[in-house]
Amino acid sequence: MKADLRTVTVPLGPRTYDVRIGPGLIDDAAAQVGPFVRRGRVLVVTEERVADLWLDRLRAGLGDIAAPALVLPPGEGTKSWDGLTRCVEWILDARPERADVVLALGGGVIGDLAGFAAASVLRGLGSIQVPTSLLAQVDSSVGGKTAINTRHGKNLVGAFHQPRLVLADTGTLTTLPDRDMRAGYGEVVKYGLLGDAAFFDWLETNAAGVLAGRADAVTRAVERSVAMKADIVGRDETEAGDRALLNLGHTFAHALEAATGYSDRLLHGEAVALGCALAFDLSARLGLCSQEDPSRVRAHLAALGLHRDLSDVPGRLPGPEGLVDLMGQDKKVRDGRLRFVLARGIGQAFVTSDVPHDAVLDVLRDSGAA
Ligand code: GLY
């Protein structure tokens, strides 16, 4: 393996797998994917924009391994019942056996959809994730969460289905639109904020290099993020406990995404960055961390042009009460109570349901909710 490639292992007993990180992995796909392939083929699920850029290259990398592909429309709308039907029927048309592998080539939408189809067909085909967005490389391709959206909300129908392998080819990020790179960074900074103050320090110096696509900085950021996620998922695969830490910023983020109709007005990673800023505001307001911590978070996000206040979201938003109502529709509600990930400082997050309603409303008001 080339020197600039890294491997992080997700430790899950018999379902342990590697996340391989670095440039050029797609070109090496036959060697990487080969050990998991039966019957000389993988079933590729991808979307139009990614297929134009990377499908031929993946097929060349796969060499003699056949790679029939389903190319779906891009965008969140594909992660739907219709998208799932198309994906499942296409896989069934290929007359699969349990040993077959579905390979998801794309961002979070394709990874979640193809992963869920793989979990469902014949009660579980193999799955390999080849994430091509920063968000998918650092978060959604790792840890086995798969899902589609329904009219009731985002990711409400799905399954835990761990992949056999994740190939995070950081070279694919060179063609990622700037806004998607920045949004994906929202998930990267989340890891520093939730559990690794030294990583946050490093990001304060190096994030501009990550966003500019500096290869060493990108690899380091993806590797550290994935290592933190692997450690947490290894301890708590199904979110009975610590895995909820990965939801730092997400209680706010999901309400804001619902309020903006899951549209281009606010991308998921942008909402997560904003949600992290609000989670630190709330922590400081409750006296859990010093006032300097939210100021530091906000300054970092501002320096990178990321969202940190409700006033950064274009168009009108519901008022504070409306946003809290939307939070109540989230999966993270337990026994009817909202759960937040708060922090005792940078890198010291914890999960709690013990948050006064008024404090949440005040934070939303201060951040620009009218
Ligand atoms: N994206 C949060 C998790 O995988 O648990």
mmCIF file of C-alpha atoms and ligand atoms in Angstrom:
data_model
loop_
_atom_site.group_PDB
_atom_site.id
_atom_site.type_symbol
_atom_site.label_atom_id
_atom_site.label_comp_id
_atom_site.label_asym_id
_atom_site.label_seq_id
_atom_site.Cartn_x
_atom_site.Cartn_y
_atom_site.Cartn_z
ATOM 1 C CA MET A 1 0.000 0.000 0.000
ATOM 2 C CA LYS A 2 1.226 3.529 -0.796
ATOM 3 C CA ALA A 3 2.810 5.512 2.036
ATOM 4 C CA ASP A 4 0.179 8.262 1.965
ATOM 5 C CA LEU A 5 -2.663 5.802 2.571
ATOM 6 C CA ARG A 6 -4.071 5.332 6.052
ATOM 7 C CA THR A 7 -6.269 2.609 7.518
ATOM 8 C CA VAL A 8 -8.680 2.981 10.411
ATOM 9 C CA THR A 9 -10.366 -0.175 11.685
ATOM 10 C CA VAL A 10 -13.935 -0.135 12.967
ATOM 11 C CA PRO A 11 -13.792 -2.762 15.734
ATOM 12 C CA LEU A 12 -17.054 -4.709 15.684
ATOM 13 C CA GLY A 13 -16.113 -8.309 16.368
ATOM 14 C CA PRO A 14 -17.045 -10.512 13.415
ATOM 15 C CA ARG A 15 -18.222 -7.424 11.507
ATOM 16 C CA THR A 16 -14.944 -5.510 11.937
ATOM 17 C CA TYR A 17 -13.935 -3.605 8.810
ATOM 18 C CA ASP A 18 -11.364 -1.181 7.513
ATOM 19 C CA VAL A 19 -11.772 2.382 6.361
ATOM 20 C CA ARG A 20 -8.937 3.094 3.916
ATOM 21 C CA ILE A 21 -8.149 6.737 3.400
ATOM 22 C CA GLY A 22 -5.980 8.539 0.858
ATOM 23 C CA PRO A 23 -5.671 9.605 -2.767
ATOM 24 C CA GLY A 24 -5.868 7.099 -5.627
ATOM 25 C CA LEU A 25 -7.775 4.296 -3.881
ATOM 26 C CA ILE A 26 -10.307 4.095 -6.714
ATOM 27 C CA ASP A 27 -7.477 3.314 -9.132
ATOM 28 C CA ASP A 28 -6.488 0.446 -6.845
ATOM 29 C CA ALA A 29 -10.069 -0.830 -6.550
ATOM 30 C CA ALA A 30 -9.395 -4.389 -7.787
ATOM 31 C CA ALA A 31 -6.880 -5.033 -5.007
ATOM 32 C CA GLN A 32 -8.961 -3.228 -2.379
ATOM 33 C CA VAL A 33 -12.376 -4.647 -3.241
ATOM 34 C CA GLY A 34 -11.255 -8.009 -4.674
ATOM 35 C CA PRO A 35 -11.185 -9.931 -1.362
ATOM 36 C CA PHE A 36 -14.881 -9.144 -0.826
ATOM 37 C CA VAL A 37 -16.082 -10.001 -4.333
ATOM 38 C CA ARG A 38 -17.802 -13.251 -5.240
ATOM 39 C CA ARG A 39 -18.936 -14.230 -8.721
ATOM 40 C CA GLY A 40 -16.617 -11.654 -10.303
ATOM 41 C CA ARG A 41 -18.851 -8.617 -9.943
ATOM 42 C CA VAL A 42 -20.003 -5.777 -7.753
ATOM 43 C CA LEU A 43 -23.330 -3.990 -8.164
ATOM 44 C CA VAL A 44 -22.574 -0.266 -8.292
ATOM 45 C CA VAL A 45 -25.150 2.300 -7.177
ATOM 46 C CA THR A 46 -24.263 5.882 -7.974
ATOM 47 C CA GLU A 47 -25.703 9.201 -9.169
ATOM 48 C CA GLU A 48 -25.340 11.174 -12.386
ATOM 49 C CA ARG A 49 -22.808 13.828 -11.319
ATOM 50 C CA VAL A 50 -20.532 11.349 -9.574
ATOM 51 C CA ALA A 51 -20.890 8.814 -12.412
ATOM 52 C CA ASP A 52 -19.745 11.432 -14.944
ATOM 53 C CA LEU A 53 -16.637 12.123 -12.895
ATOM 54 C CA TRP A 54 -15.685 8.801 -11.352
ATOM 55 C CA LEU A 55 -17.556 5.751 -12.702
ATOM 56 C CA ASP A 56 -15.226 5.040 -15.642
ATOM 57 C CA ARG A 57 -12.250 5.510 -13.365
ATOM 58 C CA LEU A 58 -13.707 3.059 -10.821
ATOM 59 C CA ARG A 59 -14.405 0.515 -13.552
ATOM 60 C CA ALA A 60 -10.838 0.859 -14.830
ATOM 61 C CA GLY A 61 -9.600 0.394 -11.262
ATOM 62 C CA LEU A 62 -11.756 -2.716 -10.857
ATOM 63 C CA GLY A 63 -10.094 -4.359 -13.865
ATOM 64 C CA ASP A 64 -11.663 -7.787 -14.428
ATOM 65 C CA ILE A 65 -14.345 -7.308 -11.775
ATOM 66 C CA ALA A 66 -17.604 -6.546 -13.592
ATOM 67 C CA ALA A 67 -19.363 -3.426 -12.351
ATOM 68 C CA PRO A 68 -22.893 -2.961 -13.711
ATOM 69 C CA ALA A 69 -24.171 0.378 -12.437
ATOM 70 C CA LEU A 70 -27.474 1.979 -11.513
ATOM 71 C CA VAL A 71 -27.119 5.731 -12.074
ATOM 72 C CA LEU A 72 -29.748 7.672 -10.133
ATOM 73 C CA PRO A 73 -30.605 11.386 -10.167
ATOM 74 C CA PRO A 74 -28.530 13.476 -7.754
ATOM 75 C CA GLY A 75 -29.993 15.109 -4.662
ATOM 76 C CA GLU A 76 -31.824 14.326 -1.436
ATOM 77 C CA GLY A 77 -35.018 13.427 -3.379
ATOM 78 C CA THR A 78 -33.351 10.169 -4.433
ATOM 79 C CA LYS A 79 -33.233 9.004 -0.799
ATOM 80 C CA SER A 80 -36.934 8.194 -0.960
ATOM 81 C CA TRP A 81 -39.356 5.288 -1.321
ATOM 82 C CA ASP A 82 -39.142 5.759 -5.122
ATOM 83 C CA GLY A 83 -35.355 5.746 -5.038
ATOM 84 C CA LEU A 84 -35.364 2.654 -2.831
ATOM 85 C CA THR A 85 -37.804 0.854 -5.133
ATOM 86 C CA ARG A 86 -35.634 1.583 -8.167
ATOM 87 C CA CYS A 87 -32.519 0.463 -6.357
ATOM 88 C CA VAL A 88 -33.981 -2.743 -4.901
ATOM 89 C CA GLU A 89 -35.675 -3.768 -8.169
ATOM 90 C CA TRP A 90 -32.443 -3.162 -10.081
ATOM 91 C CA ILE A 91 -30.500 -5.319 -7.640
ATOM 92 C CA LEU A 92 -33.158 -8.061 -7.853
ATOM 93 C CA ASP A 93 -33.041 -7.899 -11.664
ATOM 94 C CA ALA A 94 -29.352 -8.772 -11.337
ATOM 95 C CA ARG A 95 -30.412 -12.069 -9.648
ATOM 96 C CA PRO A 96 -28.317 -11.562 -6.549
ATOM 97 C CA GLU A 97 -27.122 -14.120 -4.047
ATOM 98 C CA ARG A 98 -26.342 -13.319 -0.414
ATOM 99 C CA ALA A 99 -22.629 -13.190 -1.184
ATOM 100 C CA ASP A 100 -23.096 -10.349 -3.681
ATOM 101 C CA VAL A 101 -21.796 -6.909 -2.843
ATOM 102 C CA VAL A 102 -23.482 -3.563 -3.487
ATOM 103 C CA LEU A 103 -20.927 -0.786 -3.940
ATOM 104 C CA ALA A 104 -22.138 2.737 -3.157
ATOM 105 C CA LEU A 105 -20.202 5.315 -5.180
ATOM 106 C CA GLY A 106 -21.243 8.812 -4.104
ATOM 107 C CA GLY A 107 -22.052 11.098 -1.217
ATOM 108 C CA GLY A 108 -24.313 10.602 1.774
ATOM 109 C CA VAL A 109 -27.518 10.189 -0.242
ATOM 110 C CA ILE A 110 -26.162 7.312 -2.319
ATOM 111 C CA GLY A 111 -24.381 5.722 0.654
ATOM 112 C CA ASP A 112 -27.519 5.727 2.795
ATOM 113 C CA LEU A 113 -29.795 4.520 -0.009
ATOM 114 C CA ALA A 114 -27.523 1.800 -1.412
ATOM 115 C CA GLY A 115 -26.633 0.686 2.118
ATOM 116 C CA PHE A 116 -30.311 0.330 3.004
ATOM 117 C CA ALA A 117 -31.042 -1.548 -0.225
ATOM 118 C CA ALA A 118 -28.129 -3.880 0.568
ATOM 119 C CA ALA A 119 -29.509 -4.382 4.086
ATOM 120 C CA SER A 120 -32.959 -5.239 2.721
ATOM 121 C CA VAL A 121 -32.446 -7.446 -0.341
ATOM 122 C CA LEU A 122 -32.356 -11.130 0.642
ATOM 123 C CA ARG A 123 -32.202 -9.779 4.237
ATOM 124 C CA GLY A 124 -28.695 -8.557 3.722
ATOM 125 C CA LEU A 125 -26.201 -8.398 0.862
ATOM 126 C CA GLY A 126 -22.660 -7.184 1.388
ATOM 127 C CA SER A 127 -22.020 -3.482 1.092
ATOM 128 C CA ILE A 128 -18.918 -1.475 0.242
ATOM 129 C CA GLN A 129 -18.915 2.273 0.581
ATOM 130 C CA VAL A 130 -16.850 4.456 -1.742
ATOM 131 C CA PRO A 131 -17.713 7.932 -0.437
ATOM 132 C CA THR A 132 -16.953 10.862 -2.747
ATOM 133 C CA SER A 133 -17.933 13.818 -0.531
ATOM 134 C CA LEU A 134 -16.145 15.089 2.569
ATOM 135 C CA LEU A 135 -19.317 14.613 4.615
ATOM 136 C CA ALA A 136 -19.647 11.000 3.521
ATOM 137 C CA GLN A 137 -15.937 10.261 4.063
ATOM 138 C CA VAL A 138 -15.856 11.562 7.634
ATOM 139 C CA ASP A 139 -19.311 10.539 8.752
ATOM 140 C CA SER A 140 -22.093 8.874 6.808
ATOM 141 C CA SER A 141 -20.135 6.065 5.104
ATOM 142 C CA VAL A 142 -18.760 4.818 8.436
ATOM 143 C CA GLY A 143 -20.771 3.186 11.201
ATOM 144 C CA GLY A 144 -23.509 1.350 9.328
ATOM 145 C CA LYS A 145 -26.419 3.773 9.540
ATOM 146 C CA THR A 146 -28.510 3.468 6.374
ATOM 147 C CA ALA A 147 -31.856 5.104 5.684
ATOM 148 C CA ILE A 148 -34.305 6.870 3.411
ATOM 149 C CA ASN A 149 -36.484 9.910 4.096
ATOM 150 C CA THR A 150 -40.291 9.817 4.199
ATOM 151 C CA ARG A 151 -42.903 12.563 4.395
ATOM 152 C CA HIS A 152 -42.626 12.177 8.176
ATOM 153 C CA GLY A 153 -39.005 13.259 8.219
ATOM 154 C CA LYS A 154 -35.405 12.523 7.428
ATOM 155 C CA ASN A 155 -33.777 9.105 7.918
ATOM 156 C CA LEU A 156 -36.865 7.694 9.636
ATOM 157 C CA VAL A 157 -36.830 4.356 7.777
ATOM 158 C CA GLY A 158 -33.569 2.464 7.763
ATOM 159 C CA ALA A 159 -31.339 -0.158 9.285
ATOM 160 C CA PHE A 160 -27.951 -0.617 10.871
ATOM 161 C CA HIS A 161 -25.964 -2.495 8.241
ATOM 162 C CA GLN A 162 -22.194 -2.283 8.469
ATOM 163 C CA PRO A 163 -20.197 -2.173 5.253
ATOM 164 C CA ARG A 164 -17.437 -4.703 4.624
ATOM 165 C CA LEU A 165 -15.039 -1.954 3.558
ATOM 166 C CA VAL A 166 -14.965 1.824 3.151
ATOM 167 C CA LEU A 167 -12.672 3.313 0.507
ATOM 168 C CA ALA A 168 -12.348 7.024 1.179
ATOM 169 C CA ASP A 169 -10.421 8.166 -1.885
ATOM 170 C CA THR A 170 -9.509 11.721 -0.931
ATOM 171 C CA GLY A 171 -8.667 12.381 -4.598
ATOM 172 C CA THR A 172 -12.413 12.444 -5.317
ATOM 173 C CA LEU A 173 -12.714 15.566 -3.154
ATOM 174 C CA THR A 174 -10.775 17.550 -5.760
ATOM 175 C CA THR A 175 -13.939 17.703 -7.896
ATOM 176 C CA LEU A 176 -16.296 18.462 -5.005
ATOM 177 C CA PRO A 177 -18.005 21.877 -5.268
ATOM 178 C CA ASP A 178 -16.623 24.391 -2.794
ATOM 179 C CA ARG A 179 -19.936 24.675 -0.927
ATOM 180 C CA ASP A 180 -20.135 20.889 -0.410
ATOM 181 C CA MET A 181 -16.544 20.818 0.845
ATOM 182 C CA ARG A 182 -17.321 23.590 3.324
ATOM 183 C CA ALA A 183 -20.538 21.854 4.430
ATOM 184 C CA GLY A 184 -18.653 18.578 4.958
ATOM 185 C CA TYR A 185 -16.243 20.484 7.153
ATOM 186 C CA GLY A 186 -19.165 21.050 9.557
ATOM 187 C CA GLU A 187 -18.934 17.327 10.395
ATOM 188 C CA VAL A 188 -15.128 17.463 10.691
ATOM 189 C CA VAL A 189 -15.132 20.299 13.218
ATOM 190 C CA LYS A 190 -17.842 18.447 15.133
ATOM 191 C CA TYR A 191 -15.323 15.719 16.036
ATOM 192 C CA GLY A 192 -12.848 18.197 17.541
ATOM 193 C CA LEU A 193 -15.611 19.922 19.449
ATOM 194 C CA LEU A 194 -17.138 16.740 20.824
ATOM 195 C CA GLY A 195 -14.094 14.841 21.932
ATOM 196 C CA ASP A 196 -10.642 16.071 20.929
ATOM 197 C CA ALA A 197 -9.527 19.570 21.893
ATOM 198 C CA ALA A 198 -6.079 18.989 20.354
ATOM 199 C CA PHE A 199 -7.740 18.185 17.011
ATOM 200 C CA PHE A 200 -9.757 21.402 17.262
ATOM 201 C CA ASP A 201 -6.488 23.302 17.930
ATOM 202 C CA TRP A 202 -5.007 21.659 14.834
ATOM 203 C CA LEU A 203 -8.080 22.583 12.788
ATOM 204 C CA GLU A 204 -7.805 26.218 13.870
ATOM 205 C CA THR A 205 -4.429 26.289 12.103
ATOM 206 C CA ASN A 206 -5.067 23.843 9.265
ATOM 207 C CA ALA A 207 -8.748 24.057 8.291
ATOM 208 C CA ALA A 208 -8.045 26.503 5.474
ATOM 209 C CA GLY A 209 -5.643 23.911 4.053
ATOM 210 C CA VAL A 210 -8.318 21.219 4.354
ATOM 211 C CA LEU A 211 -10.849 23.373 2.500
ATOM 212 C CA ALA A 212 -8.274 24.274 -0.149
ATOM 213 C CA GLY A 213 -7.756 20.546 -0.724
ATOM 214 C CA ARG A 214 -4.154 20.367 0.579
ATOM 215 C CA ALA A 215 -3.625 16.609 0.367
ATOM 216 C CA ASP A 216 -1.814 16.092 3.690
ATOM 217 C CA ALA A 217 -4.327 18.251 5.579
ATOM 218 C CA VAL A 218 -7.324 16.498 3.999
ATOM 219 C CA THR A 219 -5.948 13.040 4.774
ATOM 220 C CA ARG A 220 -5.175 14.024 8.380
ATOM 221 C CA ALA A 221 -8.639 15.554 8.894
ATOM 222 C CA VAL A 222 -10.446 12.551 7.402
ATOM 223 C CA GLU A 223 -8.275 10.064 9.293
ATOM 224 C CA ARG A 224 -8.757 11.733 12.687
ATOM 225 C CA SER A 225 -12.511 12.139 12.148
ATOM 226 C CA VAL A 226 -12.922 8.517 11.092
ATOM 227 C CA ALA A 227 -10.746 7.284 13.974
ATOM 228 C CA MET A 228 -12.972 9.101 16.452
ATOM 229 C CA LYS A 229 -16.099 7.754 14.832
ATOM 230 C CA ALA A 230 -14.693 4.209 14.699
ATOM 231 C CA ASP A 231 -13.866 4.350 18.395
ATOM 232 C CA ILE A 232 -17.365 5.534 19.327
ATOM 233 C CA VAL A 233 -19.161 3.087 17.003
ATOM 234 C CA GLY A 234 -16.966 0.268 18.330
ATOM 235 C CA ARG A 235 -18.248 1.034 21.835
ATOM 236 C CA ASP A 236 -21.877 1.649 20.893
ATOM 237 C CA GLU A 237 -22.932 0.385 17.475
ATOM 238 C CA THR A 238 -26.669 1.025 17.815
ATOM 239 C CA GLU A 239 -26.665 4.342 19.700
ATOM 240 C CA ALA A 240 -27.686 2.997 23.076
ATOM 241 C CA GLY A 241 -25.215 5.411 24.696
ATOM 242 C CA ASP A 242 -22.037 7.149 23.566
ATOM 243 C CA ARG A 243 -22.848 7.144 19.853
ATOM 244 C CA ALA A 244 -25.322 9.933 20.552
ATOM 245 C CA LEU A 245 -22.267 12.186 21.047
ATOM 246 C CA LEU A 246 -21.942 12.134 17.258
ATOM 247 C CA ASN A 247 -25.166 14.132 17.223
ATOM 248 C CA LEU A 248 -23.457 17.272 18.557
ATOM 249 C CA GLY A 249 -25.235 20.163 16.865
ATOM 250 C CA HIS A 250 -27.826 17.841 15.301
ATOM 251 C CA THR A 251 -30.856 18.657 17.479
ATOM 252 C CA PHE A 252 -30.648 22.243 16.246
ATOM 253 C CA ALA A 253 -29.533 21.156 12.763
ATOM 254 C CA HIS A 254 -32.444 18.807 12.106
ATOM 255 C CA ALA A 255 -34.978 21.460 13.147
ATOM 256 C CA LEU A 256 -33.343 23.981 10.820
ATOM 257 C CA GLU A 257 -33.219 21.505 7.951
ATOM 258 C CA ALA A 258 -36.914 20.738 8.464
ATOM 259 C CA ALA A 259 -37.649 24.473 8.577
ATOM 260 C CA THR A 260 -35.829 25.005 5.280
ATOM 261 C CA GLY A 261 -37.506 22.011 3.625
ATOM 262 C CA TYR A 262 -34.273 19.943 3.358
ATOM 263 C CA SER A 263 -33.401 22.217 0.463
ATOM 264 C CA ASP A 264 -30.316 23.971 -0.889
ATOM 265 C CA ARG A 265 -31.122 26.844 1.463
ATOM 266 C CA LEU A 266 -29.237 24.976 4.147
ATOM 267 C CA LEU A 267 -27.103 21.886 3.532
ATOM 268 C CA HIS A 268 -26.831 19.275 6.291
ATOM 269 C CA GLY A 269 -23.191 20.069 7.089
ATOM 270 C CA GLU A 270 -23.940 23.812 7.179
ATOM 271 C CA ALA A 271 -26.745 23.098 9.629
ATOM 272 C CA VAL A 272 -24.398 20.961 11.751
ATOM 273 C CA ALA A 273 -21.806 23.767 11.950
ATOM 274 C CA LEU A 274 -24.523 26.190 12.993
ATOM 275 C CA GLY A 275 -25.940 23.643 15.424
ATOM 276 C CA CYS A 276 -22.495 23.185 17.034
ATOM 277 C CA ALA A 277 -22.257 26.954 17.576
ATOM 278 C CA LEU A 278 -25.722 26.931 19.179
ATOM 279 C CA ALA A 279 -24.896 23.892 21.345
ATOM 280 C CA PHE A 280 -21.875 25.760 22.726
ATOM 281 C CA ASP A 281 -24.002 28.899 23.263
ATOM 282 C CA LEU A 282 -26.485 26.783 25.200
ATOM 283 C CA SER A 283 -23.710 25.122 27.218
ATOM 284 C CA ALA A 284 -22.272 28.519 28.198
ATOM 285 C CA ARG A 285 -25.729 29.865 29.044
ATOM 286 C CA LEU A 286 -26.258 26.899 31.378
ATOM 287 C CA GLY A 287 -22.890 27.576 33.028
ATOM 288 C CA LEU A 288 -21.390 24.319 31.753
ATOM 289 C CA CYS A 289 -18.487 25.889 29.886
ATOM 290 C CA SER A 290 -16.824 29.284 29.805
ATOM 291 C CA GLN A 291 -18.150 32.046 27.547
ATOM 292 C CA GLU A 292 -14.826 31.914 25.687
ATOM 293 C CA ASP A 293 -15.667 28.494 24.223
ATOM 294 C CA PRO A 294 -18.654 29.564 22.078
ATOM 295 C CA SER A 295 -16.717 32.680 21.064
ATOM 296 C CA ARG A 296 -13.828 30.508 19.895
ATOM 297 C CA VAL A 297 -16.166 28.154 17.997
ATOM 298 C CA ARG A 298 -17.929 31.079 16.341
ATOM 299 C CA ALA A 299 -14.633 32.787 15.376
ATOM 300 C CA HIS A 300 -13.403 29.557 13.761
ATOM 301 C CA LEU A 301 -16.604 29.028 11.773
ATOM 302 C CA ALA A 302 -16.635 32.700 10.737
ATOM 303 C CA ALA A 303 -13.026 32.527 9.510
ATOM 304 C CA LEU A 304 -14.059 29.677 7.191
ATOM 305 C CA GLY A 305 -17.273 31.316 5.983
ATOM 306 C CA LEU A 306 -19.425 28.698 7.711
ATOM 307 C CA HIS A 307 -22.872 29.242 9.198
ATOM 308 C CA ARG A 308 -22.883 30.044 12.907
ATOM 309 C CA ASP A 309 -26.079 32.049 13.468
ATOM 310 C CA LEU A 310 -29.686 31.731 12.355
ATOM 311 C CA SER A 311 -29.257 35.050 10.559
ATOM 312 C CA ASP A 312 -26.756 33.276 8.229
ATOM 313 C CA VAL A 313 -29.613 31.156 6.816
ATOM 314 C CA PRO A 314 -31.193 32.860 3.795
ATOM 315 C CA GLY A 315 -34.957 33.526 3.882
ATOM 316 C CA ARG A 316 -37.407 33.417 6.757
ATOM 317 C CA LEU A 317 -37.283 30.856 9.547
ATOM 318 C CA PRO A 318 -39.959 29.973 12.107
ATOM 319 C CA GLY A 319 -39.707 31.771 15.448
ATOM 320 C CA PRO A 320 -38.038 30.169 18.491
ATOM 321 C CA GLU A 321 -41.170 28.242 19.555
ATOM 322 C CA GLY A 322 -41.634 26.943 16.006
ATOM 323 C CA LEU A 323 -38.052 25.714 15.902
ATOM 324 C CA VAL A 324 -38.407 23.973 19.266
ATOM 325 C CA ASP A 325 -41.565 22.272 17.942
ATOM 326 C CA LEU A 326 -39.567 20.985 14.986
ATOM 327 C CA MET A 327 -36.907 19.668 17.382
ATOM 328 C CA GLY A 328 -39.653 17.620 19.029
ATOM 329 C CA GLN A 329 -40.189 15.666 15.788
ATOM 330 C CA ASP A 330 -36.639 14.396 15.786
ATOM 331 C CA LYS A 331 -35.560 10.755 16.351
ATOM 332 C CA LYS A 332 -33.496 11.887 19.318
ATOM 333 C CA VAL A 333 -36.554 12.583 21.472
ATOM 334 C CA ARG A 334 -36.680 10.093 24.414
ATOM 335 C CA ASP A 335 -39.735 9.707 26.660
ATOM 336 C CA GLY A 336 -41.097 12.874 25.068
ATOM 337 C CA ARG A 337 -38.032 14.914 26.131
ATOM 338 C CA LEU A 338 -35.578 16.629 23.823
ATOM 339 C CA ARG A 339 -32.017 15.367 24.041
ATOM 340 C CA PHE A 340 -29.102 17.684 23.484
ATOM 341 C CA VAL A 341 -25.393 17.134 23.201
ATOM 342 C CA LEU A 342 -23.828 19.865 25.339
ATOM 343 C CA ALA A 343 -20.217 20.487 26.361
ATOM 344 C CA ARG A 344 -18.199 21.240 29.471
ATOM 345 C CA GLY A 345 -15.553 22.726 27.187
ATOM 346 C CA ILE A 346 -14.100 22.174 23.737
ATOM 347 C CA GLY A 347 -13.660 18.410 23.314
ATOM 348 C CA GLN A 348 -15.837 17.547 26.322
ATOM 349 C CA ALA A 349 -19.320 16.780 25.069
ATOM 350 C CA PHE A 350 -22.019 14.824 26.886
ATOM 351 C CA VAL A 351 -25.668 13.920 26.270
ATOM 352 C CA THR A 352 -28.491 15.293 28.403
ATOM 353 C CA SER A 353 -32.265 15.689 28.454
ATOM 354 C CA ASP A 354 -32.030 18.097 31.325
ATOM 355 C CA VAL A 355 -32.243 21.376 29.432
ATOM 356 C CA PRO A 356 -34.660 24.144 30.415
ATOM 357 C CA HIS A 357 -36.992 25.065 27.562
ATOM 358 C CA ASP A 358 -36.455 28.782 28.190
ATOM 359 C CA ALA A 359 -32.692 28.511 27.802
ATOM 360 C CA VAL A 360 -33.159 26.938 24.353
ATOM 361 C CA LEU A 361 -35.578 29.705 23.354
ATOM 362 C CA ASP A 362 -33.122 32.373 24.572
ATOM 363 C CA VAL A 363 -30.250 30.883 22.585
ATOM 364 C CA LEU A 364 -32.402 30.793 19.440
ATOM 365 C CA ARG A 365 -33.510 34.406 20.003
ATOM 366 C CA ASP A 366 -29.921 35.582 20.521
ATOM 367 C CA SER A 367 -28.914 33.817 17.332
ATOM 368 C CA GLY A 368 -31.490 35.719 15.292
ATOM 369 C CA ALA A 369 -34.798 33.803 15.576
ATOM 370 C CA ALA A 370 -37.546 36.420 15.412
HETATM 371 N N1 GLY B 1 -23.993 10.460 11.914
HETATM 372 C C1 GLY B 1 -24.111 10.036 13.249
HETATM 373 C C2 GLY B 1 -23.894 8.564 13.427
HETATM 374 O O1 GLY B 1 -23.460 7.892 12.523
HETATM 375 O O2 GLY B 1 -24.173 8.056 14.480
#
